[in-house]
Amino acid sequence: MEGRERRRLTFLGLALCCLLFIVGQQEERRLEAAAAVQAGEAVVTGARLYSENCRKCHGSRGEGLGQLGPALADQHFFTGRMAEVGWLLDLDQYVAATVAGGRMMATRPLYAGNGTTAVMPPWALDQGGPLRVDEIIAISRFVMHWRATALGTIILPVIDLPPADRGDPATIKAGGKVFSTLCLSCHALPDLPGGQGGPTLAGIGVAASGRTPGLSATEYIRQSVLIPDAFVVEGYDEKTDTQGCGALLSEVQLEAVTAFLLQRN
Ligand code: HEC
Ligand code: HEC
């Protein structure tokens, strides 16, 4: 082979290597991006499943609900709990294992129960529960996503709208939109035919102030969405009703929909 020919082949070989390297890098980035999207989707699925299955006892935001269930979005849960119970694997595995098998007995007297029924039922299909393994993993991903706020790595801004905003026509209009999107599937209003999953909210602006002593109409409406089982409307049973009230909504959306409902006299 002539020298020139050999040089050309070497050059072509090098060019091919470079090309493969670049394509390889792009492929790696593509796979990383796909994995990130998949992880994000698992958290979204987990949020929905958490809302349907867990928030009744652990609270909408993992804040814990009295004697029903402990806080999960909590500093101690992320830092001290594994040592306390002697768990040697990772925390996400602790969450998944607890969810899969449930808990017959509580580890703390506050959550003791009556000794005959599990304080937290099992959720895995092979333990008689309703959830597949991938669904349980998605829920534990969602629970783990509270780590950043629980440890103070991310401090969420406190959105404190002045009460006067609740009378603002623009806020009320925005609240109407939130209602149609997130609440109408279960609640009807006189001028808005809606689903039957929850009670009609006709006259809720007035009724809300009489529901729970000490709670204003505003506080009651917020509580209905954030802690659905704090007050259960007659005819709705928290035990059999798996859907429950509420939706995943932002503080601004909650303020707006509350303003909208307060007008409903
Ligand atoms: C009927 C109420 C109830 C429901 C529903 C429920 N839990 Fe629990 N959960 C509890 C109680 C009670 C404990 C035990 C507390 C203890 O051991 O001291 C617990 C414990 C846990 C723990 C361990 C907490 C710790 O501090 O060790 C995790 C994690 C957990 N639950 C997640 C979930 C998830 C996720 C769901 C939904 C799939 C769920 N739970 C549904 C009541 C409930
Ligand atoms: C999946 C069905 C469902 C969705 C979606 C839903 N709710 Fe409910 N809601 C219920 C059920 C069931 C009740 C009655 C049980 C209870 O009191 O917890 C209820 C009760 C209420 C009450 C108390 C009514 C009363 O007469 O005291 C208010 C207020 C309320 N919901 C507001 C909302 C708002 C606002 C939204 C949207 C952000 C919403 N709900 C979304 C099912 C739902």
Coordinates of N, CA, C and O and ligand atoms in Angstrom, one line a residue, residues 49-50 53-58 67-72 77 81 85 94-95 98-99 103 105-108 111 118-121 123 131 139 143, ligand 1:
L49 N -51.3 7.8 43.5 CA -51.5 6.6 44.4 C -51.5 7.0 45.9 O -52.3 6.5 46.6
Y50 N -50.6 7.9 46.2 CA -50.5 8.3 47.6 C -51.8 9.0 48.0 O -52.4 8.7 49.1
N53 N -54.5 6.3 48.5 CA -54.3 5.3 49.4 C -53.8 5.7 50.8 O -54.0 5.0 51.8
C54 N -53.0 6.7 50.9 CA -52.2 7.0 52.1 C -52.6 8.2 52.8 O -52.4 8.3 54.0
R55 N -53.1 9.2 52.1 CA -53.2 10.5 52.8 C -54.3 10.5 53.9 O -54.2 11.3 54.8
K56 N -55.2 9.5 53.9 CA -56.2 9.4 54.9 C -55.6 9.3 56.3 O -56.1 9.7 57.3
C57 N -54.4 8.7 56.4 CA -53.7 8.5 57.6 C -52.5 9.3 57.8 O -52.1 9.6 58.9
H58 N -51.8 9.6 56.7 CA -50.5 10.3 56.8 C -50.6 11.7 56.4 O -49.6 12.5 56.4
Q67 N -53.6 10.4 65.6 CA -53.3 9.0 66.0 C -53.4 8.1 64.8 O -53.2 6.9 64.9
L68 N -53.8 8.6 63.7 CA -54.1 7.7 62.5 C -52.8 7.3 61.9 O -52.6 6.1 61.5
G69 N -51.8 8.2 61.7 CA -50.6 7.8 61.1 C -49.5 8.8 61.3 O -49.8 10.0 61.4
P70 N -48.2 8.4 61.4 CA -47.1 9.4 61.6 C -46.8 10.2 60.4 O -47.1 9.9 59.3
A71 N -46.1 11.3 60.7 CA -45.6 12.2 59.6 C -44.5 11.5 58.8 O -43.7 10.7 59.4
L72 N -44.5 11.7 57.5 CA -43.5 11.1 56.7 C -42.6 12.2 56.1 O -41.4 12.1 55.9
F77 N -38.0 11.5 60.2 CA -38.2 10.3 59.4 C -37.0 10.1 58.4 O -36.6 9.0 58.2
R81 N -35.0 7.8 61.8 CA -36.0 6.7 61.9 C -35.4 5.4 61.6 O -35.7 4.4 62.3
V85 N -35.5 2.1 64.3 CA -36.1 0.7 64.1 C -35.1 -0.3 63.7 O -35.4 -1.5 63.5
Y94 N -37.2 0.8 53.0 CA -38.0 0.8 54.2 C -39.4 1.2 53.9 O -40.4 0.6 54.3
V95 N -39.6 2.3 53.1 CA -40.9 2.8 52.7 C -41.6 1.7 51.9 O -42.8 1.3 52.3
T98 N -42.6 -1.3 54.1 CA -43.7 -1.0 55.0 C -45.0 -1.0 54.2 O -46.0 -1.5 54.7
V99 N -45.0 -0.3 53.1 CA -46.2 -0.3 52.3 C -46.7 -1.7 51.8 O -47.8 -2.0 51.9
R103 N -48.6 -2.9 58.5 CA -48.1 -3.1 59.9 C -49.2 -3.6 60.8 O -50.1 -2.9 61.0
M105 N -48.7 -4.3 64.1 CA -48.6 -3.5 65.3 C -47.8 -2.2 65.1 O -46.9 -2.2 64.3
A106 N -48.2 -1.2 65.8 CA -47.4 0.0 65.7 C -46.1 -0.1 66.5 O -46.0 -0.9 67.5
T107 N -45.1 0.7 66.2 CA -43.9 0.7 67.0 C -43.9 1.8 68.0 O -43.0 1.9 68.8
R108 N -45.0 2.6 68.0 CA -45.1 3.7 69.0 C -46.5 3.7 69.6 O -47.5 3.5 68.8
Y111 N -49.9 5.2 68.1 CA -50.6 4.6 66.9 C -51.1 3.2 67.2 O -51.4 2.4 66.2
A118 N -54.9 -4.7 61.6 CA -53.6 -4.0 61.4 C -53.7 -2.5 61.5 O -54.7 -1.9 61.1
V119 N -52.7 -1.8 62.1 CA -52.8 -0.4 62.2 C -52.5 0.3 60.8 O -53.0 1.3 60.5
M120 N -51.8 -0.4 59.9 CA -51.7 0.0 58.5 C -51.9 -1.3 57.7 O -51.1 -2.2 57.9
P121 N -52.9 -1.3 56.8 CA -53.1 -2.6 56.1 C -52.0 -2.8 55.0 O -51.3 -1.9 54.6
W123 N -50.4 -3.5 51.3 CA -50.8 -3.0 50.0 C -50.4 -3.9 48.9 O -50.9 -3.8 47.8
L131 N -52.1 -3.2 45.4 CA -51.1 -2.5 44.5 C -50.0 -3.5 43.9 O -49.6 -4.4 44.6
I139 N -44.9 4.9 44.7 CA -45.3 5.6 46.0 C -44.1 5.9 46.8 O -44.0 7.0 47.4
V143 N -42.8 9.5 48.3 CA -42.6 9.8 49.7 C -41.1 10.3 49.8 O -40.9 11.3 50.5
Ligands
HEC1 C1 -55.2 3.2 58.2 C2 -54.2 4.2 58.3 C3 -53.0 4.1 57.4 C4 -53.0 4.0 56.0 C5 -54.1 4.1 55.1 C6 -51.6 4.0 55.7 N1 -50.8 4.0 56.8 FE1 -48.7 4.0 56.8 N2 -48.8 3.8 58.8 C7 -49.9 3.9 59.6 C8 -49.5 3.6 61.0 C9 -50.4 3.6 62.2 C10 -48.1 3.3 61.0 C11 -47.3 2.8 62.1 C12 -46.6 3.8 63.0 C13 -45.7 3.1 64.0 O1 -45.2 2.0 63.7 O2 -45.4 3.7 65.0 C14 -47.7 3.6 59.6 C15 -46.4 3.5 59.2 C16 -45.9 3.8 57.9 C17 -44.5 4.0 57.5 C18 -43.4 3.9 58.5 C19 -43.3 5.2 59.2 C20 -42.3 5.2 60.3 O3 -42.1 6.3 61.0 O4 -41.6 4.2 60.6 C21 -44.5 4.4 56.2 C22 -43.3 4.7 55.4 C23 -45.9 4.4 55.8 N3 -46.7 4.1 56.8 C24 -46.3 4.8 54.5 C25 -47.6 4.6 54.1 C26 -48.0 4.7 52.7 C27 -47.0 5.1 51.5 C28 -49.3 4.5 52.6 C29 -50.2 4.3 51.4 C30 -49.9 3.3 50.5 C31 -49.8 4.2 54.0 N4 -48.7 4.3 54.8 C32 -51.1 4.0 54.3 C33 -51.2 4.1 59.2 C34 -51.6 4.1 57.9

